Amino acid sequence: MTKQTQWETEVIAELELLEKVSQKRAIVTTKEINSPFVIRDGQKLLNLASNNYLGLSNDIRLKNAAFMAIDKYGVGSGASRLMTGNHPLYDKVESRLIQWKRAEAALVLNSGYTANVGIISALMKRDDIVFSDKLNHASIIDGIVLSRAKLQRYRHRDIYHLEALLMKAPKDKRKLIVTDTVFSMDGDIADLEGIVRLKEKYNAMLMVDEAHASGVYGKGGQGYSYHVNLQDKVDIQMGTFSKAFGTYGAYVVAKKWIIDYLINCMRGLIYTTALPPSVLATIERAIEIVEEENEKRIILQQHAQHFRNMLINYGFDTCKSESQIVPIIIGENSKTLSFAKRLQEEGIAAIAVRPPTVPDNKARVRFAITATHQKKQLDWALEKIIQVGKELEVI
Ligand SMILES: *Cc1c(COP(=O)(O)O)cnc(C)c1O
């Protein structure tokens, strides 16, 4: 046996510490069999842990779009978009995006993570100021850190705090306010109207992350900004194709000068290989389906509302959830893990979310409802959740 280096010893100690406070993570293999079911550890589970909100990841129309594109174009794109990787399908998808969003310009990007990191770090510089909701997605924080701009975090959904910070900022600095619209761990929604008012008052730009709202909100699934008819007040709308769209990739829509600048300065666009043509083909088809199938969004909201109301009636703390993401706050890490484990034994896949993803003592089990769930499946799950809740003295 080779001797452990100091480095290795330290890292192992760190991992052991995580284990001790029930924060150690492991990757568990889960296979989707047919939304909303998955197989994990050989067991069939009702999936209450997927962001595949409209059940599109297994949709035959998207599968066929991918098959056809692979047959015609192969599996890889070969280069970055600025080299030779800009397949004609990019033009088709981006034209469609512009139409769908009624926007001036659009870009398809490789993932939501690279989109946030790349957009913010390209647009913001040292000396600029970014105002960011405390519960924004990690990729937003990483983008701000990489940009070297000054980070001003405001309390979650607290526009009074945001205004206090804006008021203190020097008038001549460039200011960007960034917020998720639907928050991924709490399922609550930003006060976009309030933020827009402040953005105008303090001459800031506004960027929204619609990862969990794209496909879910708005008459054609264009996102929460459209749902509240504020899309024209938002300078940069970012969203993903990896959740409700059932495929992969991300987008940004904005004024042409912003998109032109990103093409020239966004490293996460310039220095990465373009998406495979098959993925672009599925995105193109998914936008079409998402735009048309409004009834799925209605079913999704009805399901979510029923599920949430039942949990609240039984005494669970569902935070301020208003969306298809419904958490129940447990508090302690170990109890949260036990809760998720007991649910798995009962046939339900749900995620235990612990710090640092959420604040200390706010560990929770996070449920995600989809349009492919049937009401009777949700009622069956609710019964189990209530049973486990009593068993573990959460309610
Ligand atoms: C999932 C998510 C992302 C990252 O998107 P990917 O396509 O999975 O990389 C970014 N922002 C938010 C709010 C998300 O929930």
mmCIF file of C-alpha atoms and ligand atoms in Angstrom:
data_model
loop_
_atom_site.group_PDB
_atom_site.id
_atom_site.type_symbol
_atom_site.label_atom_id
_atom_site.label_comp_id
_atom_site.label_asym_id
_atom_site.label_seq_id
_atom_site.Cartn_x
_atom_site.Cartn_y
_atom_site.Cartn_z
ATOM 1 C CA MET A 1 0.000 0.000 0.000
ATOM 2 C CA THR A 2 1.285 3.456 -0.833
ATOM 3 C CA LYS A 3 1.442 5.977 1.939
ATOM 4 C CA GLN A 4 -1.301 8.621 2.031
ATOM 5 C CA THR A 5 -0.119 12.100 1.150
ATOM 6 C CA GLN A 6 -1.048 15.009 3.380
ATOM 7 C CA TRP A 7 -3.429 16.164 0.667
ATOM 8 C CA GLU A 8 -5.244 12.816 0.510
ATOM 9 C CA THR A 9 -5.500 12.631 4.307
ATOM 10 C CA GLU A 10 -7.044 16.080 4.458
ATOM 11 C CA VAL A 11 -9.548 15.357 1.718
ATOM 12 C CA ILE A 12 -10.626 12.089 3.330
ATOM 13 C CA ALA A 13 -11.083 13.864 6.659
ATOM 14 C CA GLU A 14 -13.262 16.447 4.938
ATOM 15 C CA LEU A 15 -15.421 13.725 3.383
ATOM 16 C CA GLU A 16 -15.730 11.995 6.753
ATOM 17 C CA LEU A 17 -16.907 15.230 8.287
ATOM 18 C CA LEU A 18 -19.594 15.543 5.605
ATOM 19 C CA GLU A 19 -20.677 11.979 6.348
ATOM 20 C CA LYS A 20 -20.898 12.787 10.061
ATOM 21 C CA VAL A 21 -23.278 15.714 9.524
ATOM 22 C CA SER A 22 -25.320 13.766 6.948
ATOM 23 C CA GLN A 23 -24.206 15.997 4.101
ATOM 24 C CA LYS A 24 -22.176 13.495 2.121
ATOM 25 C CA ARG A 25 -23.524 13.007 -1.363
ATOM 26 C CA ALA A 26 -23.442 9.982 -3.612
ATOM 27 C CA ILE A 27 -24.640 9.470 -7.160
ATOM 28 C CA VAL A 28 -27.445 6.921 -7.242
ATOM 29 C CA THR A 29 -28.282 5.404 -10.584
ATOM 30 C CA THR A 30 -31.880 5.906 -11.578
ATOM 31 C CA LYS A 31 -33.433 4.884 -14.845
ATOM 32 C CA GLU A 32 -36.587 6.487 -16.157
ATOM 33 C CA ILE A 33 -38.865 3.819 -17.496
ATOM 34 C CA ASN A 34 -41.825 5.803 -18.605
ATOM 35 C CA SER A 35 -42.579 9.092 -17.001
ATOM 36 C CA PRO A 36 -43.614 9.245 -14.137
ATOM 37 C CA PHE A 37 -41.902 5.987 -13.101
ATOM 38 C CA VAL A 38 -38.245 5.237 -12.461
ATOM 39 C CA ILE A 39 -36.202 2.222 -11.431
ATOM 40 C CA ARG A 40 -33.704 2.614 -8.603
ATOM 41 C CA ASP A 41 -31.936 -0.236 -6.796
ATOM 42 C CA GLY A 42 -34.082 -2.633 -8.839
ATOM 43 C CA GLN A 43 -37.288 -1.104 -7.469
ATOM 44 C CA LYS A 44 -40.017 0.657 -9.464
ATOM 45 C CA LEU A 45 -40.758 4.062 -7.930
ATOM 46 C CA LEU A 46 -43.268 6.815 -8.572
ATOM 47 C CA ASN A 47 -41.021 9.698 -9.591
ATOM 48 C CA LEU A 48 -41.630 12.839 -7.591
ATOM 49 C CA ALA A 49 -38.113 14.081 -8.220
ATOM 50 C CA SER A 50 -37.960 14.958 -11.887
ATOM 51 C CA ASN A 51 -37.850 18.305 -13.655
ATOM 52 C CA ASN A 52 -39.355 16.650 -16.715
ATOM 53 C CA TYR A 53 -42.496 18.668 -15.955
ATOM 54 C CA LEU A 54 -44.387 17.940 -19.169
ATOM 55 C CA GLY A 55 -43.157 14.364 -19.599
ATOM 56 C CA LEU A 56 -41.451 15.231 -22.878
ATOM 57 C CA SER A 57 -38.151 13.416 -22.302
ATOM 58 C CA ASN A 58 -39.748 10.192 -23.507
ATOM 59 C CA ASP A 59 -42.047 11.726 -26.101
ATOM 60 C CA ILE A 60 -42.061 9.774 -29.352
ATOM 61 C CA ARG A 61 -42.109 12.991 -31.409
ATOM 62 C CA LEU A 62 -38.863 14.136 -29.826
ATOM 63 C CA LYS A 63 -37.305 10.704 -30.134
ATOM 64 C CA ASN A 64 -38.126 10.678 -33.838
ATOM 65 C CA ALA A 65 -36.662 14.155 -34.300
ATOM 66 C CA ALA A 66 -33.422 12.884 -32.745
ATOM 67 C CA PHE A 67 -33.346 9.646 -34.759
ATOM 68 C CA MET A 68 -33.849 11.533 -38.001
ATOM 69 C CA ALA A 69 -31.161 14.085 -37.200
ATOM 70 C CA ILE A 70 -28.661 11.387 -36.265
ATOM 71 C CA ASP A 71 -29.419 9.512 -39.453
ATOM 72 C CA LYS A 72 -28.949 12.635 -41.535
ATOM 73 C CA TYR A 73 -26.113 14.425 -39.722
ATOM 74 C CA GLY A 74 -24.355 11.976 -37.394
ATOM 75 C CA VAL A 75 -23.869 12.308 -33.672
ATOM 76 C CA GLY A 76 -21.339 15.085 -33.086
ATOM 77 C CA SER A 77 -20.994 18.712 -34.128
ATOM 78 C CA GLY A 78 -17.221 18.645 -34.527
ATOM 79 C CA ALA A 79 -16.313 22.165 -33.442
ATOM 80 C CA SER A 80 -17.466 25.259 -31.600
ATOM 81 C CA ARG A 81 -20.156 27.446 -33.150
ATOM 82 C CA LEU A 82 -17.659 30.103 -34.158
ATOM 83 C CA MET A 83 -15.506 27.560 -35.957
ATOM 84 C CA THR A 84 -17.395 25.023 -38.086
ATOM 85 C CA GLY A 85 -19.912 23.771 -35.551
ATOM 86 C CA ASN A 86 -22.748 26.169 -36.350
ATOM 87 C CA HIS A 87 -25.122 23.675 -37.917
ATOM 88 C CA PRO A 88 -28.067 25.118 -39.942
ATOM 89 C CA LEU A 89 -30.346 23.700 -37.229
ATOM 90 C CA TYR A 90 -29.040 26.449 -34.928
ATOM 91 C CA ASP A 91 -30.489 29.068 -37.278
ATOM 92 C CA LYS A 92 -33.811 27.241 -37.342
ATOM 93 C CA VAL A 93 -33.993 26.908 -33.572
ATOM 94 C CA GLU A 94 -32.966 30.514 -32.977
ATOM 95 C CA SER A 95 -35.527 31.851 -35.482
ATOM 96 C CA ARG A 96 -38.157 29.798 -33.732
ATOM 97 C CA LEU A 97 -37.033 31.089 -30.344
ATOM 98 C CA ILE A 98 -37.298 34.680 -31.552
ATOM 99 C CA GLN A 99 -40.824 34.020 -32.815
ATOM 100 C CA TRP A 100 -41.924 32.133 -29.724
ATOM 101 C CA LYS A 101 -40.552 34.773 -27.367
ATOM 102 C CA ARG A 102 -41.364 37.708 -29.652
ATOM 103 C CA ALA A 103 -37.805 38.829 -28.961
ATOM 104 C CA GLU A 104 -35.219 40.767 -30.919
ATOM 105 C CA ALA A 105 -32.428 38.206 -30.820
ATOM 106 C CA ALA A 106 -31.647 34.793 -29.337
ATOM 107 C CA LEU A 107 -28.826 32.334 -28.753
ATOM 108 C CA VAL A 108 -28.940 28.631 -28.010
ATOM 109 C CA LEU A 109 -26.321 27.655 -25.427
ATOM 110 C CA ASN A 110 -24.969 24.338 -24.178
ATOM 111 C CA SER A 111 -26.551 24.118 -20.734
ATOM 112 C CA GLY A 112 -28.177 26.293 -18.133
ATOM 113 C CA TYR A 113 -25.049 26.167 -16.047
ATOM 114 C CA THR A 114 -22.759 27.372 -18.812
ATOM 115 C CA ALA A 115 -25.359 29.948 -19.852
ATOM 116 C CA ASN A 116 -25.461 31.656 -16.458
ATOM 117 C CA VAL A 117 -21.727 31.475 -15.906
ATOM 118 C CA GLY A 118 -21.026 32.695 -19.428
ATOM 119 C CA ILE A 119 -23.623 35.456 -19.765
ATOM 120 C CA ILE A 120 -22.895 37.132 -16.443
ATOM 121 C CA SER A 121 -19.117 36.864 -16.678
ATOM 122 C CA ALA A 122 -19.197 38.307 -20.215
ATOM 123 C CA LEU A 123 -21.476 41.260 -19.431
ATOM 124 C CA MET A 124 -20.183 42.277 -16.015
ATOM 125 C CA LYS A 125 -16.727 43.538 -15.143
ATOM 126 C CA ARG A 126 -14.753 44.461 -12.046
ATOM 127 C CA ASP A 127 -16.342 47.694 -10.686
ATOM 128 C CA ASP A 128 -19.815 46.702 -11.915
ATOM 129 C CA ILE A 129 -22.386 45.601 -9.327
ATOM 130 C CA VAL A 130 -24.652 42.549 -9.426
ATOM 131 C CA PHE A 131 -27.673 42.344 -7.142
ATOM 132 C CA SER A 132 -28.619 38.719 -6.632
ATOM 133 C CA ASP A 133 -31.404 37.026 -4.648
ATOM 134 C CA LYS A 134 -29.922 34.942 -1.829
ATOM 135 C CA LEU A 135 -31.554 31.763 -3.142
ATOM 136 C CA ASN A 136 -30.524 32.153 -6.784
ATOM 137 C CA HIS A 137 -29.140 29.092 -8.524
ATOM 138 C CA ALA A 138 -25.463 28.277 -7.919
ATOM 139 C CA SER A 139 -24.598 28.880 -11.582
ATOM 140 C CA ILE A 140 -25.608 32.543 -11.178
ATOM 141 C CA ILE A 141 -23.275 32.936 -8.216
ATOM 142 C CA ASP A 142 -20.450 31.259 -10.142
ATOM 143 C CA GLY A 143 -20.978 33.673 -13.042
ATOM 144 C CA ILE A 144 -20.776 36.656 -10.708
ATOM 145 C CA VAL A 145 -17.639 35.365 -8.989
ATOM 146 C CA LEU A 146 -15.989 34.766 -12.352
ATOM 147 C CA SER A 147 -16.918 38.261 -13.574
ATOM 148 C CA ARG A 148 -15.135 39.817 -10.544
ATOM 149 C CA ALA A 149 -18.039 42.258 -10.260
ATOM 150 C CA LYS A 150 -19.170 43.276 -6.805
ATOM 151 C CA LEU A 151 -21.803 40.869 -5.472
ATOM 152 C CA GLN A 152 -24.678 42.309 -3.472
ATOM 153 C CA ARG A 153 -26.955 39.551 -2.194
ATOM 154 C CA TYR A 154 -30.411 40.597 -1.112
ATOM 155 C CA ARG A 155 -32.628 38.609 1.235
ATOM 156 C CA HIS A 156 -34.798 36.099 -0.557
ATOM 157 C CA ARG A 157 -37.636 37.883 -2.411
ATOM 158 C CA ASP A 158 -37.133 40.951 -0.243
ATOM 159 C CA ILE A 159 -37.474 43.964 -2.527
ATOM 160 C CA TYR A 160 -37.082 46.369 0.397
ATOM 161 C CA HIS A 161 -33.646 44.951 1.012
ATOM 162 C CA LEU A 162 -32.926 45.109 -2.723
ATOM 163 C CA GLU A 163 -33.926 48.758 -2.776
ATOM 164 C CA ALA A 164 -31.747 49.547 0.244
ATOM 165 C CA LEU A 165 -28.746 48.058 -1.577
ATOM 166 C CA LEU A 166 -29.568 49.827 -4.843
ATOM 167 C CA MET A 167 -29.907 53.121 -3.027
ATOM 168 C CA LYS A 168 -26.421 52.798 -1.564
ATOM 169 C CA ALA A 169 -24.772 51.915 -4.886
ATOM 170 C CA PRO A 170 -22.943 54.703 -6.753
ATOM 171 C CA LYS A 171 -25.101 56.156 -9.546
ATOM 172 C CA ASP A 172 -22.449 55.887 -12.236
ATOM 173 C CA LYS A 173 -21.822 52.130 -11.872
ATOM 174 C CA ARG A 174 -23.308 49.510 -14.158
ATOM 175 C CA LYS A 175 -25.895 47.543 -12.228
ATOM 176 C CA LEU A 176 -27.467 44.172 -12.963
ATOM 177 C CA ILE A 177 -30.273 42.601 -10.954
ATOM 178 C CA VAL A 178 -30.463 38.807 -11.361
ATOM 179 C CA THR A 179 -33.190 36.525 -10.144
ATOM 180 C CA ASP A 180 -34.648 33.085 -10.703
ATOM 181 C CA THR A 181 -38.341 33.444 -11.525
ATOM 182 C CA VAL A 182 -39.424 30.106 -10.026
ATOM 183 C CA PHE A 183 -36.956 29.161 -7.272
ATOM 184 C CA SER A 184 -35.681 25.623 -7.638
ATOM 185 C CA MET A 185 -35.616 24.555 -3.984
ATOM 186 C CA ASP A 186 -38.534 26.510 -2.488
ATOM 187 C CA GLY A 187 -40.910 26.528 -5.440
ATOM 188 C CA ASP A 188 -41.809 30.136 -4.724
ATOM 189 C CA ILE A 189 -41.727 32.933 -7.279
ATOM 190 C CA ALA A 190 -39.877 36.244 -7.523
ATOM 191 C CA ASP A 191 -41.773 39.513 -7.144
ATOM 192 C CA LEU A 192 -41.050 40.485 -10.716
ATOM 193 C CA GLU A 193 -43.305 43.516 -10.677
ATOM 194 C CA GLY A 194 -41.472 44.954 -7.675
ATOM 195 C CA ILE A 195 -38.087 44.191 -9.173
ATOM 196 C CA VAL A 196 -39.009 45.822 -12.495
ATOM 197 C CA ARG A 197 -40.092 48.960 -10.658
ATOM 198 C CA LEU A 198 -36.725 49.129 -8.870
ATOM 199 C CA LYS A 199 -34.755 48.348 -11.990
ATOM 200 C CA GLU A 200 -36.357 51.334 -13.684
ATOM 201 C CA LYS A 201 -36.014 53.620 -10.694
ATOM 202 C CA TYR A 202 -32.316 52.862 -10.201
ATOM 203 C CA ASN A 203 -31.362 52.474 -13.840
ATOM 204 C CA ALA A 204 -30.268 48.856 -13.595
ATOM 205 C CA MET A 205 -30.524 45.969 -16.064
ATOM 206 C CA LEU A 206 -32.570 42.888 -15.214
ATOM 207 C CA MET A 207 -31.748 39.268 -15.973
ATOM 208 C CA VAL A 208 -34.104 36.398 -15.123
ATOM 209 C CA ASP A 209 -33.430 32.671 -14.961
ATOM 210 C CA GLU A 210 -36.554 30.875 -16.169
ATOM 211 C CA ALA A 211 -35.142 27.328 -15.853
ATOM 212 C CA HIS A 212 -38.160 26.046 -13.902
ATOM 213 C CA ALA A 213 -40.684 28.362 -15.551
ATOM 214 C CA SER A 214 -39.893 27.819 -19.252
ATOM 215 C CA GLY A 215 -42.546 25.549 -20.683
ATOM 216 C CA VAL A 216 -44.532 25.795 -17.457
ATOM 217 C CA TYR A 217 -45.739 29.414 -17.291
ATOM 218 C CA GLY A 218 -47.152 31.690 -19.968
ATOM 219 C CA LYS A 219 -49.847 30.898 -22.526
ATOM 220 C CA GLY A 220 -47.303 29.341 -24.876
ATOM 221 C CA GLY A 221 -44.900 28.271 -22.131
ATOM 222 C CA GLN A 222 -42.649 31.297 -22.683
ATOM 223 C CA GLY A 223 -41.970 31.664 -18.978
ATOM 224 C CA TYR A 224 -43.067 33.545 -15.896
ATOM 225 C CA SER A 225 -42.108 36.961 -17.329
ATOM 226 C CA TYR A 226 -44.784 36.388 -19.985
ATOM 227 C CA HIS A 227 -47.248 35.050 -17.458
ATOM 228 C CA VAL A 228 -47.190 38.445 -15.741
ATOM 229 C CA ASN A 229 -46.715 40.314 -19.022
ATOM 230 C CA LEU A 230 -43.384 41.858 -18.046
ATOM 231 C CA GLN A 231 -41.270 40.251 -20.756
ATOM 232 C CA ASP A 232 -40.505 43.595 -22.375
ATOM 233 C CA LYS A 233 -39.145 44.957 -19.100
ATOM 234 C CA VAL A 234 -36.684 42.092 -18.679
ATOM 235 C CA ASP A 235 -33.380 42.798 -20.443
ATOM 236 C CA ILE A 236 -32.031 39.250 -20.438
ATOM 237 C CA GLN A 237 -34.197 36.138 -20.302
ATOM 238 C CA MET A 238 -32.353 32.901 -19.801
ATOM 239 C CA GLY A 239 -33.956 29.466 -19.695
ATOM 240 C CA THR A 240 -33.187 25.804 -20.224
ATOM 241 C CA PHE A 241 -34.351 22.997 -22.476
ATOM 242 C CA SER A 242 -33.317 20.401 -19.884
ATOM 243 C CA LYS A 243 -36.417 20.598 -17.684
ATOM 244 C CA ALA A 244 -39.949 21.018 -19.072
ATOM 245 C CA PHE A 245 -38.658 20.656 -22.650
ATOM 246 C CA GLY A 246 -37.395 17.172 -21.869
ATOM 247 C CA THR A 247 -34.133 17.559 -23.785
ATOM 248 C CA TYR A 248 -30.898 19.505 -23.184
ATOM 249 C CA GLY A 249 -29.367 22.921 -23.687
ATOM 250 C CA ALA A 250 -30.274 26.497 -22.801
ATOM 251 C CA TYR A 251 -31.236 29.795 -24.377
ATOM 252 C CA VAL A 252 -30.860 33.492 -23.897
ATOM 253 C CA VAL A 253 -33.087 36.098 -25.526
ATOM 254 C CA ALA A 254 -32.327 39.794 -25.381
ATOM 255 C CA LYS A 255 -31.820 42.927 -27.458
ATOM 256 C CA LYS A 256 -29.544 42.492 -30.445
ATOM 257 C CA TRP A 257 -26.676 44.500 -28.941
ATOM 258 C CA ILE A 258 -26.542 42.106 -25.986
ATOM 259 C CA ILE A 259 -26.623 38.974 -28.140
ATOM 260 C CA ASP A 260 -23.944 40.450 -30.461
ATOM 261 C CA TYR A 261 -21.770 41.149 -27.457
ATOM 262 C CA LEU A 262 -22.227 37.600 -26.132
ATOM 263 C CA ILE A 263 -21.212 36.160 -29.504
ATOM 264 C CA ASN A 264 -18.006 38.156 -29.241
ATOM 265 C CA CYS A 265 -17.207 37.825 -25.551
ATOM 266 C CA MET A 266 -18.962 34.850 -23.972
ATOM 267 C CA ARG A 267 -16.298 32.258 -23.334
ATOM 268 C CA GLY A 268 -18.859 29.526 -22.638
ATOM 269 C CA LEU A 269 -20.039 29.967 -26.219
ATOM 270 C CA ILE A 270 -16.724 30.582 -27.959
ATOM 271 C CA TYR A 271 -14.596 27.905 -26.309
ATOM 272 C CA THR A 272 -16.921 24.948 -26.249
ATOM 273 C CA THR A 273 -18.084 22.443 -28.839
ATOM 274 C CA ALA A 274 -21.527 23.102 -30.305
ATOM 275 C CA LEU A 275 -24.485 20.921 -29.335
ATOM 276 C CA PRO A 276 -25.000 17.746 -31.390
ATOM 277 C CA PRO A 277 -27.480 18.192 -34.289
ATOM 278 C CA SER A 278 -29.820 15.612 -32.726
ATOM 279 C CA VAL A 279 -30.157 17.763 -29.607
ATOM 280 C CA LEU A 280 -30.908 20.827 -31.742
ATOM 281 C CA ALA A 281 -33.544 18.872 -33.642
ATOM 282 C CA THR A 282 -35.241 17.849 -30.384
ATOM 283 C CA ILE A 283 -35.152 21.450 -29.129
ATOM 284 C CA GLU A 284 -36.787 22.692 -32.319
ATOM 285 C CA ARG A 285 -39.574 20.124 -32.055
ATOM 286 C CA ALA A 286 -39.960 20.641 -28.294
ATOM 287 C CA ILE A 287 -40.536 24.388 -28.679
ATOM 288 C CA GLU A 288 -43.329 23.617 -31.124
ATOM 289 C CA ILE A 289 -44.951 21.090 -28.779
ATOM 290 C CA VAL A 290 -44.530 23.233 -25.675
ATOM 291 C CA GLU A 291 -46.097 26.208 -27.402
ATOM 292 C CA GLU A 292 -49.118 24.201 -28.580
ATOM 293 C CA GLU A 293 -49.945 22.041 -25.586
ATOM 294 C CA ASN A 294 -51.291 24.536 -23.114
ATOM 295 C CA GLU A 295 -53.636 21.962 -21.587
ATOM 296 C CA LYS A 296 -50.627 20.165 -20.095
ATOM 297 C CA ARG A 297 -49.670 23.319 -18.225
ATOM 298 C CA ILE A 298 -53.186 23.601 -16.852
ATOM 299 C CA ILE A 299 -53.147 19.981 -15.648
ATOM 300 C CA LEU A 300 -49.717 20.537 -14.095
ATOM 301 C CA GLN A 301 -50.898 23.545 -12.094
ATOM 302 C CA GLN A 302 -54.055 21.748 -10.953
ATOM 303 C CA HIS A 303 -52.005 18.756 -9.803
ATOM 304 C CA ALA A 304 -49.503 20.957 -7.986
ATOM 305 C CA GLN A 305 -52.192 22.942 -6.243
ATOM 306 C CA HIS A 306 -54.003 19.818 -5.069
ATOM 307 C CA PHE A 307 -50.770 18.219 -3.861
ATOM 308 C CA ARG A 308 -49.660 21.346 -2.006
ATOM 309 C CA ASN A 309 -53.045 22.004 -0.401
ATOM 310 C CA MET A 310 -53.239 18.446 0.903
ATOM 311 C CA LEU A 311 -49.781 18.695 2.468
ATOM 312 C CA ILE A 312 -50.638 22.025 4.088
ATOM 313 C CA ASN A 313 -53.937 20.614 5.408
ATOM 314 C CA TYR A 314 -52.004 17.843 7.104
ATOM 315 C CA GLY A 315 -49.660 20.332 8.749
ATOM 316 C CA PHE A 316 -46.557 20.206 6.558
ATOM 317 C CA ASP A 317 -44.500 23.361 5.993
ATOM 318 C CA THR A 318 -44.353 23.784 2.220
ATOM 319 C CA CYS A 319 -42.431 27.094 2.392
ATOM 320 C CA LYS A 320 -44.025 29.678 0.130
ATOM 321 C CA SER A 321 -44.339 27.274 -2.776
ATOM 322 C CA GLU A 322 -46.710 28.424 -5.511
ATOM 323 C CA SER A 323 -45.460 26.240 -8.331
ATOM 324 C CA GLN A 324 -44.972 22.635 -9.410
ATOM 325 C CA ILE A 325 -42.011 22.454 -6.994
ATOM 326 C CA VAL A 326 -43.318 21.609 -3.533
ATOM 327 C CA PRO A 327 -40.872 21.179 -0.643
ATOM 328 C CA ILE A 328 -41.679 19.983 2.861
ATOM 329 C CA ILE A 329 -39.308 21.421 5.422
ATOM 330 C CA ILE A 330 -37.933 18.822 7.828
ATOM 331 C CA GLY A 331 -35.026 20.769 9.360
ATOM 332 C CA GLU A 332 -32.388 18.261 10.406
ATOM 333 C CA ASN A 333 -30.236 16.615 7.760
ATOM 334 C CA SER A 334 -30.400 13.072 9.152
ATOM 335 C CA LYS A 335 -34.164 13.159 9.594
ATOM 336 C CA THR A 336 -34.547 14.472 6.047
ATOM 337 C CA LEU A 337 -32.474 11.576 4.735
ATOM 338 C CA SER A 338 -34.579 9.108 6.747
ATOM 339 C CA PHE A 339 -37.728 10.658 5.314
ATOM 340 C CA ALA A 340 -36.563 10.207 1.718
ATOM 341 C CA LYS A 341 -35.363 6.688 2.486
ATOM 342 C CA ARG A 342 -38.706 5.720 4.018
ATOM 343 C CA LEU A 343 -40.495 7.131 0.971
ATOM 344 C CA GLN A 344 -38.298 5.026 -1.280
ATOM 345 C CA GLU A 345 -39.242 1.931 0.749
ATOM 346 C CA GLU A 346 -42.870 2.868 0.145
ATOM 347 C CA GLY A 347 -42.292 3.221 -3.606
ATOM 348 C CA ILE A 348 -41.655 6.948 -4.039
ATOM 349 C CA ALA A 349 -38.591 8.702 -5.437
ATOM 350 C CA ALA A 350 -38.121 12.130 -3.821
ATOM 351 C CA ILE A 351 -34.972 14.087 -3.106
ATOM 352 C CA ALA A 352 -33.575 15.013 0.285
ATOM 353 C CA VAL A 353 -32.107 18.488 -0.184
ATOM 354 C CA ARG A 354 -29.525 19.486 2.418
ATOM 355 C CA PRO A 355 -27.080 22.326 3.009
ATOM 356 C CA PRO A 356 -25.197 23.854 1.298
ATOM 357 C CA THR A 357 -27.909 23.705 -1.386
ATOM 358 C CA VAL A 358 -30.349 25.092 1.210
ATOM 359 C CA PRO A 359 -29.660 27.025 4.454
ATOM 360 C CA ASP A 360 -28.687 25.174 7.665
ATOM 361 C CA ASN A 361 -31.658 23.647 9.506
ATOM 362 C CA LYS A 362 -33.789 24.030 6.397
ATOM 363 C CA ALA A 363 -33.188 20.548 5.001
ATOM 364 C CA ARG A 364 -36.197 19.345 3.124
ATOM 365 C CA VAL A 365 -37.727 16.730 0.916
ATOM 366 C CA ARG A 366 -38.438 18.279 -2.450
ATOM 367 C CA PHE A 367 -41.284 17.039 -4.604
ATOM 368 C CA ALA A 368 -41.676 17.952 -8.245
ATOM 369 C CA ILE A 369 -45.046 17.408 -9.868
ATOM 370 C CA THR A 370 -45.408 16.689 -13.567
ATOM 371 C CA ALA A 371 -48.277 16.714 -16.036
ATOM 372 C CA THR A 372 -47.793 12.960 -16.552
ATOM 373 C CA HIS A 373 -48.767 12.141 -12.972
ATOM 374 C CA GLN A 374 -52.324 10.964 -12.557
ATOM 375 C CA LYS A 375 -54.387 12.345 -9.721
ATOM 376 C CA LYS A 376 -54.808 8.898 -8.214
ATOM 377 C CA GLN A 377 -51.026 8.393 -8.212
ATOM 378 C CA LEU A 378 -50.603 11.689 -6.380
ATOM 379 C CA ASP A 379 -53.296 10.734 -3.860
ATOM 380 C CA TRP A 380 -51.572 7.409 -3.282
ATOM 381 C CA ALA A 381 -48.267 9.247 -2.752
ATOM 382 C CA LEU A 382 -49.872 11.774 -0.396
ATOM 383 C CA GLU A 383 -51.138 8.936 1.774
ATOM 384 C CA LYS A 384 -47.608 7.545 2.066
ATOM 385 C CA ILE A 385 -46.078 10.962 2.723
ATOM 386 C CA ILE A 386 -48.571 11.653 5.497
ATOM 387 C CA GLN A 387 -47.929 8.208 6.977
ATOM 388 C CA VAL A 388 -44.137 8.756 7.004
ATOM 389 C CA GLY A 389 -44.652 12.311 8.297
ATOM 390 C CA LYS A 390 -46.497 10.961 11.338
ATOM 391 C CA GLU A 391 -44.020 8.149 11.806
ATOM 392 C CA LEU A 392 -41.072 10.577 11.916
ATOM 393 C CA GLU A 393 -43.031 13.161 13.881
ATOM 394 C CA VAL A 394 -42.760 15.845 11.231
ATOM 395 C CA ILE A 395 -46.505 16.495 11.520
HETATM 396 C C1 LIG B 1 -31.303 23.530 -13.553
HETATM 397 C C2 LIG B 1 -30.992 24.958 -13.404
HETATM 398 C C3 LIG B 1 -29.930 25.549 -14.097
HETATM 399 C C4 LIG B 1 -28.940 24.732 -14.858
HETATM 400 O O1 LIG B 1 -29.462 24.239 -16.043
HETATM 401 P P1 LIG B 1 -28.818 22.971 -16.737
HETATM 402 O O2 LIG B 1 -29.356 22.973 -18.116
HETATM 403 O O3 LIG B 1 -29.235 21.794 -15.935
HETATM 404 O O4 LIG B 1 -27.332 23.155 -16.697
HETATM 405 C C5 LIG B 1 -29.780 26.915 -14.007
HETATM 406 N N1 LIG B 1 -30.611 27.676 -13.260
HETATM 407 C C6 LIG B 1 -31.623 27.129 -12.552
HETATM 408 C C7 LIG B 1 -32.510 28.003 -11.732
HETATM 409 C C8 LIG B 1 -31.831 25.756 -12.590
HETATM 410 O O5 LIG B 1 -32.805 25.207 -11.879
#
